[in-house]
mmCIF file of C-alpha atoms in Angstrom:
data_model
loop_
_atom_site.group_PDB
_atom_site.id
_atom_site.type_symbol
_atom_site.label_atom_id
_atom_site.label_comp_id
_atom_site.label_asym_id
_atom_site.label_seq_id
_atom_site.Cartn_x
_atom_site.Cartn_y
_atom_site.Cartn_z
ATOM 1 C CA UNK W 1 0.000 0.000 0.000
ATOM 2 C CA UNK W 2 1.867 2.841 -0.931
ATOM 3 C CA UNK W 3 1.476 6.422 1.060
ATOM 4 C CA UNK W 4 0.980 10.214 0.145
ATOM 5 C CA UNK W 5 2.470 13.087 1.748
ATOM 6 C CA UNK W 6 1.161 16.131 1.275
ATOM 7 C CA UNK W 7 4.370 18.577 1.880
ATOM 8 C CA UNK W 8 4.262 22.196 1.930
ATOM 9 C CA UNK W 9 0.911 23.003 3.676
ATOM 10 C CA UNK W 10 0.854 26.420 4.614
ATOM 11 C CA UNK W 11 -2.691 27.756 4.745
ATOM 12 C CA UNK W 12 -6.005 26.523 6.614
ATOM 13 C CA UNK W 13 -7.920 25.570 3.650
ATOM 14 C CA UNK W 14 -4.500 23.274 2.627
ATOM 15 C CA UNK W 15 -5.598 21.797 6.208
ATOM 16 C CA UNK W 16 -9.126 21.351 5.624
ATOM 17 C CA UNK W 17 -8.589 19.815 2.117
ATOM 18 C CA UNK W 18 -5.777 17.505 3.385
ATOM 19 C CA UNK W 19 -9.125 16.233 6.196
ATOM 20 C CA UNK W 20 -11.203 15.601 3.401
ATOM 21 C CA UNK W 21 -8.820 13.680 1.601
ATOM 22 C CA UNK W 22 -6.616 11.954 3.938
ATOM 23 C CA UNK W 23 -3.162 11.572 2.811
ATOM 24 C CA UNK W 24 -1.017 9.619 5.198
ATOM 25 C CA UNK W 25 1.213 12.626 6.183
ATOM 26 C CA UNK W 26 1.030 16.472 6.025
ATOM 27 C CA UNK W 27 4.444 18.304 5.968
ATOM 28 C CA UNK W 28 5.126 21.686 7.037
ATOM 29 C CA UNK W 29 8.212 23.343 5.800
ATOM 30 C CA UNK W 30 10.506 24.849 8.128
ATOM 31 C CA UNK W 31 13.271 26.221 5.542
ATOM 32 C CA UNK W 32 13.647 27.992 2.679
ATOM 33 C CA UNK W 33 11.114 30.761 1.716
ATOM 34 C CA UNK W 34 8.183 29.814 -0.695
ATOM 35 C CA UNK W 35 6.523 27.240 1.388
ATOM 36 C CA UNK W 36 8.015 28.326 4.653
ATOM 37 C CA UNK W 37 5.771 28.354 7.779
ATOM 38 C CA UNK W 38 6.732 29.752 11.184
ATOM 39 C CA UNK W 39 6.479 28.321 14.622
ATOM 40 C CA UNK W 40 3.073 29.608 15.055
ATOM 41 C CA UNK W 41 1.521 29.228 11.805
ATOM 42 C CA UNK W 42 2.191 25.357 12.108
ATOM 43 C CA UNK W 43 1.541 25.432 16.028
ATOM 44 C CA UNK W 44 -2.147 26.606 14.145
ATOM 45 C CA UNK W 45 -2.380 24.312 11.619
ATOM 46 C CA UNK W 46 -1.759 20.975 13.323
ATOM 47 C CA UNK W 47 -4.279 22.099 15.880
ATOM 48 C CA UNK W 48 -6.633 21.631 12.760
ATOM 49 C CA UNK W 49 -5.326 18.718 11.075
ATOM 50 C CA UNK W 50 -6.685 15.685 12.173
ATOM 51 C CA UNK W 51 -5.104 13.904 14.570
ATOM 52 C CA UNK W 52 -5.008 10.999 12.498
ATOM 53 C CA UNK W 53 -2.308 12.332 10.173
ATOM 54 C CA UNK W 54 0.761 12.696 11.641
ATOM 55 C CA UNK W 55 2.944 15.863 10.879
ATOM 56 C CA UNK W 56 6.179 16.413 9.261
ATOM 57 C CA UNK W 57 8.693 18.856 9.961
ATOM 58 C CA UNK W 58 10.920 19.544 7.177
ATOM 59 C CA UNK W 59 14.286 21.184 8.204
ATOM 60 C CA UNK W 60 17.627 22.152 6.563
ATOM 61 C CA UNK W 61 21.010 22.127 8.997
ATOM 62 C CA UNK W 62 18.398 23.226 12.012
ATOM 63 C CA UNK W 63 19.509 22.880 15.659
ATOM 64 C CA UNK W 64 18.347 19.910 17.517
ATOM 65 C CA UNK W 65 17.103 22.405 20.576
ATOM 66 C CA UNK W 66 14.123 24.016 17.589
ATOM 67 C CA UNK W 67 13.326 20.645 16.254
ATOM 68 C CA UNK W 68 12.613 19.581 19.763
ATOM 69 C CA UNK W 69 10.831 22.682 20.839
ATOM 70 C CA UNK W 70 8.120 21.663 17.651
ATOM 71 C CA UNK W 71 8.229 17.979 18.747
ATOM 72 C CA UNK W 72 7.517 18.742 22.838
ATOM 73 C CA UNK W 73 4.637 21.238 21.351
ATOM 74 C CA UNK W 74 3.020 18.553 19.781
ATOM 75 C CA UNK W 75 3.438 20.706 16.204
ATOM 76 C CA UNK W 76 4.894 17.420 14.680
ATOM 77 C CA UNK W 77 5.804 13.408 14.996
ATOM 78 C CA UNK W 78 7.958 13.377 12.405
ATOM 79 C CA UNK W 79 11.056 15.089 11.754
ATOM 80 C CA UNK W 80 12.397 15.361 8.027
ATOM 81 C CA UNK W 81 15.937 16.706 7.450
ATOM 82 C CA UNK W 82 16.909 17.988 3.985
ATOM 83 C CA UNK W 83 20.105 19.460 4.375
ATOM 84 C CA UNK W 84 23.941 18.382 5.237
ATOM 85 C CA UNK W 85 22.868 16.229 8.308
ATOM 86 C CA UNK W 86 25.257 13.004 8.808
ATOM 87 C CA UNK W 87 24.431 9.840 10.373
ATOM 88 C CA UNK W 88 25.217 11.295 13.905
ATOM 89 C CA UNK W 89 23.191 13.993 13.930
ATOM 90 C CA UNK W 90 20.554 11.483 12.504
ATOM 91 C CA UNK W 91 20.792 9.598 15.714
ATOM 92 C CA UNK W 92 21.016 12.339 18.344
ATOM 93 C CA UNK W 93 17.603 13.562 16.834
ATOM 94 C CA UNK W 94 16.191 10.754 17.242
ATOM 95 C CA UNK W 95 17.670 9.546 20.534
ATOM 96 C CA UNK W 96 16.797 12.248 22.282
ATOM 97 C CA UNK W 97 13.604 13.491 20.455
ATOM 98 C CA UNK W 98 12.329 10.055 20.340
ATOM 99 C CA UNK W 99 10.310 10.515 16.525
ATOM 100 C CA UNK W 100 11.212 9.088 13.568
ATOM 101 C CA UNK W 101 13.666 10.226 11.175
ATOM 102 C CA UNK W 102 13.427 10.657 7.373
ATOM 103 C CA UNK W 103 16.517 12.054 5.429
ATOM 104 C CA UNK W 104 16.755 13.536 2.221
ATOM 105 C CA UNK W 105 19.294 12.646 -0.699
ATOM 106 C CA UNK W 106 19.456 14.067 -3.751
ATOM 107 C CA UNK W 107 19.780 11.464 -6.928
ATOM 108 C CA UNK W 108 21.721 12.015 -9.733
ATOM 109 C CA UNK W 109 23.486 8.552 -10.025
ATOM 110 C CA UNK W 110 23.749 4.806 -8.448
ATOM 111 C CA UNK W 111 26.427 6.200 -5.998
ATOM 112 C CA UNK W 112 23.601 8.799 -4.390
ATOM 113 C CA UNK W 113 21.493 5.878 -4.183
ATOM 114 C CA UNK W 114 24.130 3.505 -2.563
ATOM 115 C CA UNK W 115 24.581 6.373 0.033
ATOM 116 C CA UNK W 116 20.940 6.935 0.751
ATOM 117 C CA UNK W 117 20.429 2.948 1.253
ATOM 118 C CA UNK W 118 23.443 3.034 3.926
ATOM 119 C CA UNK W 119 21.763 6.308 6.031
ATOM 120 C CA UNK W 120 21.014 5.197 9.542
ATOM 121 C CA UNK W 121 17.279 7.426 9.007
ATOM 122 C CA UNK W 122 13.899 5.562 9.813
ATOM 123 C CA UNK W 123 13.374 6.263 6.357
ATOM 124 C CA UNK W 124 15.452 8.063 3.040
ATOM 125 C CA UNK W 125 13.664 10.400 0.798
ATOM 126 C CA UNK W 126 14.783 10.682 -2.601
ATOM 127 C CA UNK W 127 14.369 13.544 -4.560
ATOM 128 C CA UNK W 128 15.719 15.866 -7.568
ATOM 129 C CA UNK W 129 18.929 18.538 -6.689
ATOM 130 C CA UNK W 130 17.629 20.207 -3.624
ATOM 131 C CA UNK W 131 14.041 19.508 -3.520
ATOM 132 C CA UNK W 132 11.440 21.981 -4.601
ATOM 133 C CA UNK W 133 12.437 21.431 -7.670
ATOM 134 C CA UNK W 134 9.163 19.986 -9.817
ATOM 135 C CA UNK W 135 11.292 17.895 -11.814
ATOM 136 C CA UNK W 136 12.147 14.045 -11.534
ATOM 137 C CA UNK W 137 14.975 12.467 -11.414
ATOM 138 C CA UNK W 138 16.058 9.056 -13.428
ATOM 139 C CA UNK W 139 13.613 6.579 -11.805
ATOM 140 C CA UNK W 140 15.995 3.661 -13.399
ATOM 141 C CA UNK W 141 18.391 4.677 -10.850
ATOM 142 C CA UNK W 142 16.004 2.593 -8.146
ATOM 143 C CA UNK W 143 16.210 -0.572 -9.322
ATOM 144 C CA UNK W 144 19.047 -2.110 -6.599
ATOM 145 C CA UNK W 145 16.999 0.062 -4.038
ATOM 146 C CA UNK W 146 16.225 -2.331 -0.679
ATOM 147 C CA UNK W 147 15.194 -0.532 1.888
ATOM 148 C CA UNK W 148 11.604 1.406 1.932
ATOM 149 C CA UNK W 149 11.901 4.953 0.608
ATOM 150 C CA UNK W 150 9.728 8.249 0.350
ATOM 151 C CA UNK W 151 9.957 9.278 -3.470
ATOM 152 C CA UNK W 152 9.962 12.895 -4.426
ATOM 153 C CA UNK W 153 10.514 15.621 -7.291
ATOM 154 C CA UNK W 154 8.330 15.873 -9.870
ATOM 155 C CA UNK W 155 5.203 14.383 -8.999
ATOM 156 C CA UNK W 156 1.746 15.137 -9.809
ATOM 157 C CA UNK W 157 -1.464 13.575 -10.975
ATOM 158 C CA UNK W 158 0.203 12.407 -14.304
ATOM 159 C CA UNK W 159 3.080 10.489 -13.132
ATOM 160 C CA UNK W 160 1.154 9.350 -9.887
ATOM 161 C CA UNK W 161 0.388 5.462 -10.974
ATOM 162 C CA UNK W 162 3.874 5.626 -12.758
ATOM 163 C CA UNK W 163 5.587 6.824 -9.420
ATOM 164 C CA UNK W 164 3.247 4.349 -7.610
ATOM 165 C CA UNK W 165 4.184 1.301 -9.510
ATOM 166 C CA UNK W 166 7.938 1.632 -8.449
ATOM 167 C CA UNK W 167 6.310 0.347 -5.154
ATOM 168 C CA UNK W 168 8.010 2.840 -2.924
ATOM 169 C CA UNK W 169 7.352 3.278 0.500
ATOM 170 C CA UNK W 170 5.534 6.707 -0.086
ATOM 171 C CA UNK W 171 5.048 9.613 -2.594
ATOM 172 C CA UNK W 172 5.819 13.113 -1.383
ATOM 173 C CA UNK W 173 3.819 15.557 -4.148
ATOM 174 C CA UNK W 174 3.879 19.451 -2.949
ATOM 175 C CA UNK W 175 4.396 22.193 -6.515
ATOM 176 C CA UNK W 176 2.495 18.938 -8.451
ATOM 177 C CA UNK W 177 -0.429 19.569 -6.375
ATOM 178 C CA UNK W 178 -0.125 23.080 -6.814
ATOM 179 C CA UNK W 179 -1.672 26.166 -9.032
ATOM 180 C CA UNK W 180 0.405 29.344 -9.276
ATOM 181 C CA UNK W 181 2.986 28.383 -5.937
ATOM 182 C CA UNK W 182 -0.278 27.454 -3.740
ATOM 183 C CA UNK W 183 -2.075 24.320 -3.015
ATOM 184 C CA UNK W 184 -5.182 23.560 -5.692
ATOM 185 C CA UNK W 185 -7.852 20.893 -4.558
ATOM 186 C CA UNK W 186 -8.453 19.687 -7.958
ATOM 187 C CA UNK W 187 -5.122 18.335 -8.227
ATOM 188 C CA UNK W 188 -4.888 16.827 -4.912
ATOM 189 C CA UNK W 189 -7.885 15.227 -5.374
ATOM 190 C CA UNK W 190 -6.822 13.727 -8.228
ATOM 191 C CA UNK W 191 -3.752 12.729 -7.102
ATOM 192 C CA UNK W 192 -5.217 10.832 -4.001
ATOM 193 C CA UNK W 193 -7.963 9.125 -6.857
ATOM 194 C CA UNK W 194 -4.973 7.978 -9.129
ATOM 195 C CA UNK W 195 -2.713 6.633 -6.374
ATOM 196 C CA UNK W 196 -5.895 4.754 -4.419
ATOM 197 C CA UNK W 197 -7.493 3.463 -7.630
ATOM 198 C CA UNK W 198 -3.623 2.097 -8.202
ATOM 199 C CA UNK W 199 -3.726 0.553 -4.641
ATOM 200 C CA UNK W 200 -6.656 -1.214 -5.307
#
């Protein structure tokens, strides 16, 4: 059964949508600038997502002491880390925040993947340059891949099945479920059809 992450949530009617449609995760972005959320904006939000879906927390090079302020607040379960983070940084997150771990890698050969199958994460995301990107990357690059992954870059209602049928772990869609740099219910609705009808 693959999952669906919805990454990149940022306003309340994202929230409501992601109820109605129940994705597995929602992710809230705690880097960069377009799909950036503050403390308190996601503080908000995950008061209205259902408790059901557990939040992710996407950071890049963060301290451990801010990641841990979001995790004792309840804010998220999940803590996703797309920057320079090594294995031991990996485990003091989540020794002594006690949530799972998923870490980013960006694939542009069999090497990247080698490196993302030996990370000591819960889980490895793999995605296109730095993420954010829209595009792919070469999906024939997975095919030694052993260990369940999130797959990202690129996605959107299209490519869903496609992406599905690699049998990954989980899709992570955010600017393919997007109109014009915001979220557009349409498309995740279609999305969540497409990947469900594929499940069944």
């Amino acid at each position: 059964m693959v999952k669906v992450k919805f990454c990149g949530l940022k306003r309340p009617c994202d929230i409501a949508w992601a109820n109605e449609l129940r994705p597995d995760y929602a992710g809230f972005v705690f880097a960069g600038k377009k799909r950036r959320v503050s403390d308190d904006q996601a503080a908000a939000l995950r008061k209205d997502l259902d408790p059901g879906i557990p939040a992710v927390g996407v950071f890049v090079d963060d301290s451990l002491e801010h990641m841990g302020k979001l995790v004792a607040a309840g804010t998220i379960q999940i803590v996703q880390l797309h920057g320079q983070e090594d294995d031991t940084m990996i485990d003091a997150v989540r020794q002594s925040l006690q949530v799972p771990v998923i870490k980013a890698f960006s694939i542009a050969s069999q090497d990247d993947v080698r490196k993302a199958e030996q990370s000591r994460a819960d889980y490895i995301l793999l995605d296109h340059g730095a993420g954010g990107t829209g595009d792919c990357f070469d999906w024939a690059l997975l095919g030694q891949l052993n260990r369940p992954y999130f797959l990202a870059g690129g996605l959107n209602p299209d490519n869903a099945v496609q992406a599905a049928a690699l049998h990954p772990y989980a899709l992570d869609v955010s600017s393919g479920i997007e109109t014009d740099g915001v979220k557009d219910k349409e498309k995740m609705k279609l999305f969540m059809a497409r990947v469900r009808a594929y499940r069944r």
